[in-house]
Amino acid sequence: MTAVAILGGGFIGYKEIFLSGIEELPNRPCKQGVQRSTASNVLPAARNVEESSRQTLLREGDFLFHCAIMISGESSLSVNVRSADVKLAKWKDFYRASLKGKEVDLSGEPATVSWPRETVIYMRCTPPGRKASSALETYALNVDAKIVGEARISGTELRQQLTEFALQAAEHSHKAAKCQEAISFPDTPPRVDASR
């Protein structure tokens, strides 16, 4: 998608940890951006767990965040957050064209759309030092959480946990990116109803 620019340059603050079992992770792994309990709910039990995280806020205000929790090289739960300059409608069209399965569009802000194994979030985010009017379309953060490989759960329960994981990263990134917009994140994540 040309409107969502993939930013150049490397990540800083790279961290990688090899652990024995998800319970060995800190309560809030990945720079305190997500909750261990969510990863534990999603990923199958395993002896070896690897956590990988990166985060940077570039001088121009562009933001990047990556978090991955991998078990035994077979399954991973990850979330990627990056700055974008794109309108909400175009953002939704991009994901609808590229992801398969029934989508569940949760109302409210931040805009959240769930697929069977992936949840994406769009939230307005004007970087510090910029004016919203200087965007080509709309300054935003794009949040993309997914499971690769086997999961402990499936169906609506998996969608729900992916949505919670994505919202955790979104709230963390909103603060870390110093977004100018005020967004009120829900105390309780919205319920995902795949039957809608």
Short mmCIF file of C-alpha atoms in Angstrom, two decimals:
data_model
loop_
_atom_site.label_atom_id
_atom_site.label_comp_id
_atom_site.label_asym_id
_atom_site.label_seq_id
_atom_site.Cartn_x
_atom_site.Cartn_y
_atom_site.Cartn_z
CA MET A 1 0.00 0.00 0.00
CA THR A 2 1.66 3.18 -1.14
CA ALA A 3 -0.20 5.37 1.37
CA VAL A 4 1.21 3.39 4.27
CA ALA A 5 4.92 4.04 3.96
CA ILE A 6 7.31 1.49 5.35
CA LEU A 7 9.87 3.57 7.13
CA GLY A 8 13.54 3.26 6.34
CA GLY A 9 16.28 2.92 8.89
CA GLY A 10 16.84 0.33 11.54
CA PHE A 11 15.20 -0.19 14.85
CA ILE A 12 17.02 0.80 17.99
CA GLY A 13 16.62 -0.71 21.40
CA TYR A 14 16.65 -4.30 20.15
CA LYS A 15 16.05 -6.96 22.79
CA GLU A 16 15.97 -10.73 22.48
CA ILE A 17 15.58 -13.17 25.38
CA PHE A 18 15.52 -16.97 25.40
CA LEU A 19 13.47 -18.36 28.27
CA SER A 20 12.11 -21.67 29.54
CA GLY A 21 8.32 -21.47 29.43
CA ILE A 22 5.96 -18.52 29.01
CA GLU A 23 5.65 -18.19 32.79
CA GLU A 24 9.31 -17.06 32.80
CA LEU A 25 8.45 -13.94 30.81
CA PRO A 26 7.96 -10.71 32.76
CA ASN A 27 4.32 -9.80 33.46
CA ARG A 28 4.58 -7.13 30.75
CA PRO A 29 7.13 -8.25 28.12
CA CYS A 30 8.23 -6.31 25.04
CA LYS A 31 9.15 -3.02 26.71
CA GLN A 32 6.06 -3.42 28.93
CA GLY A 33 3.93 -3.13 25.80
CA VAL A 34 1.82 -6.29 26.17
CA GLN A 35 0.65 -8.71 28.87
CA ARG A 36 2.18 -12.13 29.43
CA SER A 37 -1.23 -13.56 30.35
CA THR A 38 -2.52 -12.87 26.83
CA ALA A 39 0.43 -14.69 25.26
CA SER A 40 -0.11 -17.55 27.68
CA ASN A 41 -3.78 -17.77 26.65
CA VAL A 42 -2.87 -17.92 22.93
CA LEU A 43 0.35 -19.90 22.60
CA PRO A 44 0.60 -23.65 23.26
CA ALA A 45 2.62 -24.82 26.25
CA ALA A 46 6.32 -25.04 25.48
CA ARG A 47 9.64 -25.39 27.24
CA ASN A 48 11.49 -22.77 25.21
CA VAL A 49 10.20 -19.24 24.70
CA GLU A 50 11.90 -16.41 22.85
CA GLU A 51 10.89 -12.77 23.21
CA SER A 52 11.98 -10.23 20.63
CA SER A 53 11.16 -6.53 20.81
CA ARG A 54 12.19 -3.30 19.13
CA GLN A 55 10.98 0.25 19.52
CA THR A 56 12.06 3.61 18.18
CA LEU A 57 10.71 7.12 17.83
CA LEU A 58 12.64 8.81 15.05
CA ARG A 59 13.54 12.50 15.17
CA GLU A 60 10.94 13.19 12.46
CA GLY A 61 8.27 11.72 14.76
CA ASP A 62 7.87 8.43 12.88
CA PHE A 63 7.34 5.49 15.24
CA LEU A 64 8.09 1.77 15.04
CA PHE A 65 7.32 -0.98 17.56
CA HIS A 66 7.72 -4.73 17.19
CA CYS A 67 6.98 -7.49 19.68
CA ALA A 68 7.15 -11.23 19.06
CA ILE A 69 6.81 -14.12 21.49
CA MET A 70 7.88 -17.41 19.89
CA ILE A 71 7.80 -20.93 21.23
CA SER A 72 10.11 -23.74 20.16
CA GLY A 73 10.44 -22.24 16.69
CA GLU A 74 6.92 -23.42 15.79
CA SER A 75 4.40 -20.77 16.83
CA SER A 76 4.62 -17.03 17.31
CA LEU A 77 2.37 -14.27 18.57
CA SER A 78 3.48 -10.92 17.23
CA VAL A 79 2.43 -7.32 16.84
CA ASN A 80 3.91 -4.62 14.64
CA VAL A 81 3.09 -0.94 14.97
CA ARG A 82 4.25 1.69 12.50
CA SER A 83 3.50 5.26 11.56
CA ALA A 84 1.33 5.78 8.51
CA ASP A 85 -0.20 8.61 6.52
CA VAL A 86 -3.48 7.14 5.30
CA LYS A 87 -7.23 7.67 5.61
CA LEU A 88 -9.27 5.15 7.57
CA ALA A 89 -11.34 4.05 4.54
CA LYS A 90 -8.24 3.35 2.44
CA TRP A 91 -6.65 1.49 5.36
CA LYS A 92 -9.69 -0.78 5.69
CA ASP A 93 -9.76 -1.43 1.93
CA PHE A 94 -6.11 -2.51 2.01
CA TYR A 95 -6.71 -5.14 4.71
CA ARG A 96 -9.97 -6.35 3.20
CA ALA A 97 -8.14 -7.03 -0.06
CA SER A 98 -5.20 -8.81 1.56
CA LEU A 99 -6.65 -10.90 4.41
CA LYS A 100 -8.87 -13.96 4.08
CA GLY A 101 -11.82 -15.05 6.19
CA LYS A 102 -14.75 -13.28 7.77
CA GLU A 103 -13.92 -9.92 9.28
CA VAL A 104 -15.49 -8.50 12.41
CA ASP A 105 -15.42 -4.70 12.47
CA LEU A 106 -15.57 -3.42 16.05
CA SER A 107 -17.10 0.01 16.42
CA GLY A 108 -15.44 2.93 18.16
CA GLU A 109 -11.95 4.37 18.40
CA PRO A 110 -9.41 3.11 17.86
CA ALA A 111 -10.82 1.43 14.74
CA THR A 112 -10.36 -2.34 15.19
CA VAL A 113 -10.97 -5.11 12.66
CA SER A 114 -10.62 -8.81 13.50
CA TRP A 115 -9.92 -11.70 11.14
CA PRO A 116 -9.64 -15.37 12.17
CA ARG A 117 -5.87 -15.17 12.91
CA GLU A 118 -5.10 -11.45 12.76
CA THR A 119 -6.37 -8.21 14.30
CA VAL A 120 -5.55 -4.76 12.94
CA ILE A 121 -6.06 -1.37 14.55
CA TYR A 122 -6.01 2.13 13.08
CA MET A 123 -5.68 5.16 15.31
CA ARG A 124 -5.02 8.78 14.53
CA CYS A 125 -1.56 9.86 15.68
CA THR A 126 -0.09 13.21 14.78
CA PRO A 127 3.59 13.04 15.76
CA PRO A 128 5.08 15.61 18.12
CA GLY A 129 6.16 18.77 16.33
CA ARG A 130 3.84 18.27 13.35
CA LYS A 131 0.44 19.73 12.50
CA ALA A 132 -2.38 17.37 11.54
CA SER A 133 -3.02 19.57 8.50
CA SER A 134 0.46 18.77 7.12
CA ALA A 135 -0.48 15.11 6.47
CA LEU A 136 -1.07 14.01 2.90
CA GLU A 137 -4.11 12.12 4.20
CA THR A 138 -4.20 11.43 7.98
CA TYR A 139 -1.34 10.76 10.41
CA ALA A 140 -2.00 7.44 12.09
CA LEU A 141 -0.52 4.37 13.73
CA ASN A 142 -1.12 1.00 12.09
CA VAL A 143 -1.23 -1.93 14.55
CA ASP A 144 -1.11 -5.50 13.21
CA ALA A 145 -1.27 -8.49 15.62
CA LYS A 146 -1.20 -12.08 14.38
CA ILE A 147 -0.63 -15.70 15.32
CA VAL A 148 1.56 -17.90 13.12
CA GLY A 149 1.55 -21.65 13.67
CA GLU A 150 -0.49 -23.51 16.27
CA ALA A 151 -2.54 -21.75 18.92
CA ARG A 152 -3.94 -23.03 22.22
CA ILE A 153 -7.38 -21.69 21.31
CA SER A 154 -9.40 -21.08 18.14
CA GLY A 155 -12.47 -19.35 16.75
CA THR A 156 -14.00 -16.40 18.57
CA GLU A 157 -11.79 -16.99 21.62
CA LEU A 158 -8.64 -16.60 19.50
CA ARG A 159 -10.02 -13.46 17.85
CA GLN A 160 -10.74 -12.02 21.29
CA GLN A 161 -7.23 -12.66 22.60
CA LEU A 162 -5.62 -11.26 19.43
CA THR A 163 -7.78 -8.15 19.79
CA GLU A 164 -6.71 -7.72 23.41
CA PHE A 165 -3.03 -8.21 22.44
CA ALA A 166 -3.37 -5.62 19.66
CA LEU A 167 -5.10 -3.13 21.97
CA GLN A 168 -2.36 -3.55 24.59
CA ALA A 169 0.27 -2.71 21.97
CA ALA A 170 -1.86 0.15 20.63
CA GLU A 171 -2.18 1.80 24.03
CA HIS A 172 1.55 1.37 24.70
CA SER A 173 2.43 2.78 21.27
CA HIS A 174 0.06 5.73 21.57
CA LYS A 175 2.00 6.87 24.65
CA ALA A 176 5.45 5.94 23.34
CA ALA A 177 4.86 7.70 19.99
CA LYS A 178 3.66 10.82 21.85
CA CYS A 179 0.54 11.09 19.70
CA GLN A 180 -1.12 14.49 19.97
CA GLU A 181 -4.64 13.06 19.74
CA ALA A 182 -6.36 12.02 22.96
CA ILE A 183 -7.75 8.49 22.68
CA SER A 184 -9.66 6.85 25.50
CA PHE A 185 -8.75 3.17 25.51
CA PRO A 186 -11.44 0.89 26.98
CA ASP A 187 -10.83 -0.64 30.42
CA THR A 188 -12.42 -3.81 29.06
CA PRO A 189 -11.69 -4.73 25.43
CA PRO A 190 -14.74 -4.89 23.16
CA ARG A 191 -16.21 -8.36 22.73
CA VAL A 192 -15.55 -9.98 19.36
CA ASP A 193 -18.63 -11.72 17.99
CA ALA A 194 -17.66 -13.72 14.91
CA SER A 195 -21.30 -14.67 14.34
CA ARG A 196 -22.21 -11.09 13.34
#
